[in-house]
Short mmCIF file of C-alpha atoms in Angstrom, two decimals:
data_model
loop_
_atom_site.label_atom_id
_atom_site.label_comp_id
_atom_site.label_asym_id
_atom_site.label_seq_id
_atom_site.Cartn_x
_atom_site.Cartn_y
_atom_site.Cartn_z
CA MET A 1 116.88 226.39 205.94
CA LYS A 2 116.77 227.06 201.89
CA GLU A 3 113.98 227.59 200.03
CA LYS A 4 112.55 224.87 197.90
CA ASN A 5 111.67 227.29 195.08
CA THR A 6 115.03 228.40 193.79
CA THR A 7 113.03 231.02 191.26
CA SER A 8 110.52 232.72 194.08
CA VAL A 9 113.94 232.96 195.74
CA GLU A 10 116.00 234.50 193.13
CA GLU A 11 112.33 236.76 191.46
CA GLY A 12 112.63 237.53 195.07
CA LYS A 13 115.33 238.55 195.99
CA GLY A 14 116.40 241.99 195.36
CA LEU A 15 112.84 243.19 197.18
CA ALA A 16 113.66 240.91 199.98
CA ILE A 17 117.49 243.16 200.12
CA VAL A 18 115.17 246.61 199.91
CA ALA A 19 112.68 245.56 203.09
CA TYR A 20 116.58 245.11 205.60
CA ILE A 21 117.22 249.57 203.06
CA THR A 22 115.22 252.06 205.25
CA ILE A 23 112.40 252.06 206.68
CA ILE A 24 111.39 253.51 202.89
CA GLY A 25 112.79 250.35 200.85
CA LEU A 26 110.80 248.36 203.95
CA ILE A 27 107.42 250.60 202.88
CA VAL A 28 108.50 249.66 198.93
CA ALA A 29 108.45 245.86 199.40
CA LEU A 30 105.24 245.68 200.85
CA ILE A 31 103.53 247.46 199.29
CA LEU A 32 105.67 246.03 195.48
CA ASN A 33 105.14 242.60 197.41
CA GLN A 34 101.78 242.99 197.43
CA GLU A 35 101.16 242.10 193.76
CA LYS A 36 103.74 239.29 193.30
CA LYS A 37 102.76 237.10 196.64
CA ASN A 38 106.36 236.08 196.45
CA PRO A 39 107.05 234.07 199.40
CA PHE A 40 111.02 234.36 199.46
CA THR A 41 110.35 237.76 199.97
CA ALA A 42 107.13 238.07 202.05
CA PHE A 43 109.19 235.95 204.87
CA HIS A 44 112.11 239.14 205.14
CA VAL A 45 109.61 241.52 205.23
CA ARG A 46 108.26 240.38 208.31
CA GLN A 47 111.44 240.05 209.45
CA SER A 48 112.56 243.43 208.12
CA LEU A 49 108.66 245.06 209.71
CA GLY A 50 110.01 242.97 213.39
CA ILE A 51 113.06 244.35 214.05
CA GLY A 52 111.18 247.89 213.03
CA LEU A 53 108.88 247.84 215.43
CA LEU A 54 111.92 246.59 218.12
CA GLY A 55 113.47 249.75 217.40
CA ILE A 56 110.55 251.81 217.76
CA ALA A 57 109.87 249.58 221.40
CA ILE A 58 113.90 250.14 222.23
CA SER A 59 113.45 254.19 221.34
CA VAL A 60 110.27 254.07 224.00
CA VAL A 61 112.81 252.87 226.61
CA ASN A 62 115.13 255.12 225.91
CA VAL A 63 113.22 258.26 227.20
CA ILE A 64 114.23 256.82 230.65
CA PRO A 65 116.55 258.86 232.38
CA PHE A 66 120.24 256.64 232.72
CA LEU A 67 118.35 253.21 233.04
CA GLY A 68 116.89 253.31 230.16
CA LEU A 69 120.53 254.58 228.09
CA ILE A 70 122.03 251.57 229.62
CA ILE A 71 119.40 248.94 227.95
CA SER A 72 118.48 250.67 224.42
CA MET A 73 122.58 251.44 223.95
CA PHE A 74 122.69 247.20 224.31
CA ALA A 75 119.76 246.61 223.06
CA PHE A 76 119.76 248.86 219.95
CA ILE A 77 124.01 245.93 219.72
CA VAL A 78 121.70 243.76 219.59
CA LEU A 79 119.11 245.10 216.86
CA PHE A 80 121.76 245.39 214.70
CA ILE A 81 123.25 242.43 215.20
CA MET A 82 119.44 241.08 213.90
CA TRP A 83 119.56 243.71 211.16
CA LEU A 84 122.61 242.43 209.93
CA ILE A 85 121.86 238.45 210.02
CA GLY A 86 118.14 239.23 208.41
CA LEU A 87 120.55 240.72 205.77
CA VAL A 88 122.95 238.56 204.93
CA SER A 89 120.39 235.73 204.82
CA ALA A 90 118.45 237.78 201.73
CA LEU A 91 122.00 238.45 200.07
CA SER A 92 122.71 234.07 200.65
CA GLY A 93 118.98 233.35 199.02
CA GLU A 94 117.81 231.56 202.39
CA THR A 95 115.03 231.86 205.37
CA LYS A 96 115.96 231.99 208.25
CA PRO A 97 114.53 233.16 210.94
CA VAL A 98 116.83 235.75 213.07
CA PHE A 99 117.51 234.86 216.77
CA LEU A 100 115.23 235.97 219.37
CA LEU A 101 111.91 237.05 217.84
CA GLY A 102 112.74 235.49 213.82
CA LYS A 103 110.03 233.25 214.23
CA GLN A 104 107.31 234.74 217.15
CA PHE A 105 107.83 237.82 213.43
CA GLN A 106 106.52 235.28 211.87
CA GLU A 107 103.92 234.12 213.89
CA TRP A 108 102.30 238.12 214.20
CA PHE A 109 102.99 239.12 211.37
CA ALA A 110 101.90 235.89 209.11
CA SER A 111 98.68 238.19 206.97
CA ILE A 112 102.10 240.06 205.36
#
């Protein structure tokens, strides 16, 4: 689904991309977008935040001996694919939610 306002996409594209580059990039994009209130950037900040928190949850599962390691290895591969899809979506100027939980990330973090 393409963003209707191409001006907001072009203005927010840089911060949207930064949101996917490390946790520091996410924090920077979150803080800077509080002033600008760009809907395109906000969409990608919510996606990136959800992916990051999911990564933390998977790390907790990794503590379980053996079974946790197997589950977390598979989950981290899925998480990497989600991150890559989100980054490509930001680079191409689209507001396409990541698979599995992308729509829920938008609902859960709607206040951002």
